[in-house]
PDB file of C-alpha atoms in Angstrom:
ATOM      1  CA  MET A   1      50.115 -72.163  42.444  1.00 95.00           C
ATOM      2  CA  ILE A   2      49.986 -68.892  40.503  1.00 98.00           C
ATOM      3  CA  LYS A   3      47.588 -65.929  40.734  1.00 98.00           C
ATOM      4  CA  ILE A   4      46.667 -64.329  37.414  1.00 99.00           C
ATOM      5  CA  ALA A   5      44.578 -61.144  37.192  1.00 98.00           C
ATOM      6  CA  VAL A   6      42.703 -60.079  34.075  1.00 98.00           C
ATOM      7  CA  ALA A   7      41.531 -56.478  33.595  1.00 97.00           C
ATOM      8  CA  SER A   8      37.928 -57.171  32.650  1.00 97.00           C
ATOM      9  CA  ASP A   9      34.622 -55.686  31.538  1.00 96.00           C
ATOM     10  CA  GLN A  10      31.729 -58.145  31.748  1.00 94.00           C
ATOM     11  CA  GLY A  11      34.044 -61.158  31.690  1.00 94.00           C
ATOM     12  CA  ARG A  12      36.041 -59.988  28.676  1.00 97.00           C
ATOM     13  CA  VAL A  13      39.601 -58.644  28.566  1.00 97.00           C
ATOM     14  CA  THR A  14      39.396 -54.853  28.517  1.00 94.00           C
ATOM     15  CA  GLU A  15      41.460 -52.647  26.236  1.00 90.00           C
ATOM     16  CA  HIS A  16      42.097 -50.040  28.944  1.00 87.00           C
ATOM     17  CA  PHE A  17      43.669 -51.514  32.095  1.00 92.00           C
ATOM     18  CA  GLY A  18      42.980 -48.648  34.512  1.00 88.00           C
ATOM     19  CA  HIS A  19      39.393 -48.135  33.395  1.00 90.00           C
ATOM     20  CA  CYS A  20      38.208 -51.757  33.652  1.00 94.00           C
ATOM     21  CA  GLU A  21      35.128 -52.491  35.761  1.00 96.00           C
ATOM     22  CA  SER A  22      36.851 -55.333  37.607  1.00 97.00           C
ATOM     23  CA  PHE A  23      39.798 -57.671  37.842  1.00 98.00           C
ATOM     24  CA  VAL A  24      39.070 -61.367  37.522  1.00 98.00           C
ATOM     25  CA  VAL A  25      41.700 -63.184  39.585  1.00 98.00           C
ATOM     26  CA  PHE A  26      42.356 -66.810  38.704  1.00 98.00           C
ATOM     27  CA  GLU A  27      44.394 -69.302  40.689  1.00 98.00           C
ATOM     28  CA  ALA A  28      46.046 -71.960  38.558  1.00 98.00           C
ATOM     29  CA  GLU A  29      48.245 -74.990  39.104  1.00 97.00           C
ATOM     30  CA  GLY A  30      50.036 -76.132  35.966  1.00 96.00           C
ATOM     31  CA  THR A  31      47.414 -75.939  33.211  1.00 95.00           C
ATOM     32  CA  ASP A  32      44.468 -76.310  35.622  1.00 96.00           C
ATOM     33  CA  ILE A  33      42.418 -73.261  36.631  1.00 97.00           C
ATOM     34  CA  LEU A  34      41.423 -73.873  40.253  1.00 98.00           C
ATOM     35  CA  SER A  35      39.422 -70.773  41.166  1.00 98.00           C
ATOM     36  CA  GLU A  36      38.084 -67.465  39.882  1.00 97.00           C
ATOM     37  CA  THR A  37      37.342 -64.370  41.995  1.00 97.00           C
ATOM     38  CA  VAL A  38      36.055 -60.989  40.818  1.00 97.00           C
ATOM     39  CA  LEU A  39      37.558 -57.880  42.440  1.00 96.00           C
ATOM     40  CA  PRO A  40      35.784 -54.601  41.594  1.00 96.00           C
ATOM     41  CA  ASN A  41      38.159 -51.915  40.319  1.00 95.00           C
ATOM     42  CA  PRO A  42      38.810 -49.763  43.425  1.00 93.00           C
ATOM     43  CA  GLY A  43      39.566 -46.688  41.303  1.00 87.00           C
ATOM     44  CA  HIS A  44      41.956 -45.384  38.680  1.00 77.00           C
ATOM     45  CA  ARG A  45      44.706 -43.263  40.206  1.00 82.00           C
ATOM     46  CA  PRO A  46      48.243 -43.167  38.814  1.00 81.00           C
ATOM     47  CA  GLY A  47      50.293 -45.974  40.356  1.00 85.00           C
ATOM     48  CA  PHE A  48      47.544 -47.307  42.630  1.00 93.00           C
ATOM     49  CA  LEU A  49      46.266 -50.367  40.749  1.00 95.00           C
ATOM     50  CA  PRO A  50      49.628 -52.124  40.232  1.00 96.00           C
ATOM     51  CA  ASN A  51      50.345 -51.793  43.959  1.00 96.00           C
ATOM     52  CA  TYR A  52      46.804 -52.929  44.846  1.00 96.00           C
ATOM     53  CA  LEU A  53      47.113 -56.064  42.693  1.00 98.00           C
ATOM     54  CA  HIS A  54      50.565 -56.755  44.163  1.00 98.00           C
ATOM     55  CA  GLU A  55      48.987 -56.635  47.642  1.00 97.00           C
ATOM     56  CA  GLN A  56      46.424 -59.212  46.420  1.00 97.00           C
ATOM     57  CA  GLY A  57      49.280 -61.599  45.587  1.00 98.00           C
ATOM     58  CA  VAL A  58      48.900 -61.337  41.812  1.00 98.00           C
ATOM     59  CA  GLN A  59      51.883 -62.673  39.851  1.00 98.00           C
ATOM     60  CA  VAL A  60      50.634 -62.067  36.281  1.00 98.00           C
ATOM     61  CA  ILE A  61      48.392 -59.307  34.860  1.00 98.00           C
ATOM     62  CA  ILE A  62      46.625 -59.681  31.510  1.00 98.00           C
ATOM     63  CA  SER A  63      45.054 -56.722  29.687  1.00 96.00           C
ATOM     64  CA  GLY A  64      44.361 -55.430  26.215  1.00 94.00           C
ATOM     65  CA  GLY A  65      46.324 -52.233  26.772  1.00 92.00           C
ATOM     66  CA  MET A  66      48.277 -50.588  29.560  1.00 92.00           C
ATOM     67  CA  GLY A  67      50.305 -47.434  30.047  1.00 88.00           C
ATOM     68  CA  GLY A  68      54.049 -47.431  30.511  1.00 88.00           C
ATOM     69  CA  GLY A  69      53.820 -46.141  34.092  1.00 90.00           C
ATOM     70  CA  ALA A  70      51.686 -49.086  35.201  1.00 92.00           C
ATOM     71  CA  ILE A  71      53.951 -51.535  33.367  1.00 93.00           C
ATOM     72  CA  ASP A  72      56.994 -50.076  35.157  1.00 94.00           C
ATOM     73  CA  ILE A  73      55.365 -50.516  38.589  1.00 95.00           C
ATOM     74  CA  PHE A  74      54.329 -54.091  37.802  1.00 96.00           C
ATOM     75  CA  ASN A  75      57.912 -54.792  36.694  1.00 95.00           C
ATOM     76  CA  GLN A  76      59.232 -53.364  39.990  1.00 97.00           C
ATOM     77  CA  HIS A  77      57.058 -55.926  41.799  1.00 97.00           C
ATOM     78  CA  ASP A  78      58.217 -58.766  39.484  1.00 97.00           C
ATOM     79  CA  ILE A  79      54.679 -59.168  38.148  1.00 98.00           C
ATOM     80  CA  GLU A  80      54.584 -60.435  34.565  1.00 97.00           C
ATOM     81  CA  VAL A  81      52.654 -58.122  32.227  1.00 96.00           C
ATOM     82  CA  ILE A  82      50.757 -59.526  29.240  1.00 96.00           C
ATOM     83  CA  VAL A  83      49.229 -56.861  26.973  1.00 95.00           C
ATOM     84  CA  GLY A  84      47.508 -57.217  23.631  1.00 93.00           C
ATOM     85  CA  ALA A  85      45.071 -59.872  24.880  1.00 95.00           C
ATOM     86  CA  SER A  86      41.398 -59.938  23.889  1.00 94.00           C
ATOM     87  CA  GLY A  87      38.297 -62.091  24.233  1.00 96.00           C
ATOM     88  CA  LEU A  88      36.973 -63.896  27.285  1.00 98.00           C
ATOM     89  CA  ALA A  89      39.068 -63.516  30.442  1.00 98.00           C
ATOM     90  CA  LYS A  90      38.989 -67.235  31.258  1.00 97.00           C
ATOM     91  CA  ARG A  91      40.079 -68.193  27.726  1.00 97.00           C
ATOM     92  CA  SER A  92      43.019 -65.790  27.956  1.00 97.00           C
ATOM     93  CA  VAL A  93      44.111 -67.361  31.243  1.00 98.00           C
ATOM     94  CA  ALA A  94      43.702 -70.867  29.812  1.00 98.00           C
ATOM     95  CA  ALA A  95      45.905 -69.859  26.863  1.00 97.00           C
ATOM     96  CA  TYR A  96      48.461 -68.321  29.245  1.00 97.00           C
ATOM     97  CA  VAL A  97      48.802 -71.431  31.430  1.00 98.00           C
ATOM     98  CA  ARG A  98      49.220 -73.546  28.274  1.00 97.00           C
ATOM     99  CA  GLY A  99      52.059 -71.228  27.191  1.00 96.00           C
ATOM    100  CA  GLU A 100      50.085 -69.926  24.204  1.00 96.00           C
ATOM    101  CA  LEU A 101      49.471 -66.294  25.253  1.00 94.00           C
ATOM    102  CA  LYS A 102      52.356 -63.883  24.749  1.00 90.00           C
ATOM    103  CA  SER A 103      52.529 -60.142  25.309  1.00 90.00           C
ATOM    104  CA  THR A 104      52.587 -57.851  22.301  1.00 86.00           C
ATOM    105  CA  GLY A 105      54.457 -55.289  24.412  1.00 76.00           C
ATOM    106  CA  SER A 106      52.086 -52.549  23.226  1.00 63.00           C
ATOM    107  CA  VAL A 107      51.910 -49.484  25.448  1.00 61.00           C
ATOM    108  CA  CYS A 108      48.765 -47.345  25.516  1.00 57.00           C
ATOM    109  CA  HIS A 109      49.233 -43.652  24.709  1.00 50.00           C
ATOM    110  CA  GLN A 110      45.587 -42.737  24.098  1.00 51.00           C
ATOM    111  CA  HIS A 111      45.144 -40.106  26.781  1.00 45.00           C
ATOM    112  CA  ALA A 112      47.053 -37.709  28.986  1.00 44.00           C
ATOM    113  CA  HIS A 113      47.275 -39.662  32.252  1.00 43.00           C
ATOM    114  CA  HIS A 114      51.071 -39.753  32.308  1.00 42.00           C
ATOM    115  CA  GLY A 115      51.126 -42.943  30.254  1.00 41.00           C
ATOM    116  CA  ASP A 116      48.760 -44.854  32.552  1.00 41.00           C
ATOM    117  CA  CYS A 117      46.030 -46.584  30.605  1.00 43.00           C
TER     118      CYS A 117
END
């Protein structure tokens, strides 16, 4: 089983990882999505969210955009980062488990939070 988190606003993939309203965490086995849980965003502080999601057992994070600092921390925890996603969170996860969702590798540089988006 794998745990996949999606940075989400109202059920859609958000463009700004750290500023999302919640993380929708899906558990999947093969191509089957088994469960879906919504975790409210506990707050945007540099370095906090990647560690928080690691503590939740997340193995993959999907977002529209993300800063380089957050990506580095996820990589340190061996959490796969998928950026450049859009649309409904559940559809993105379904595409991921089918092997159809790939990261664009885009890093967000839109504000001055030390590269954390």
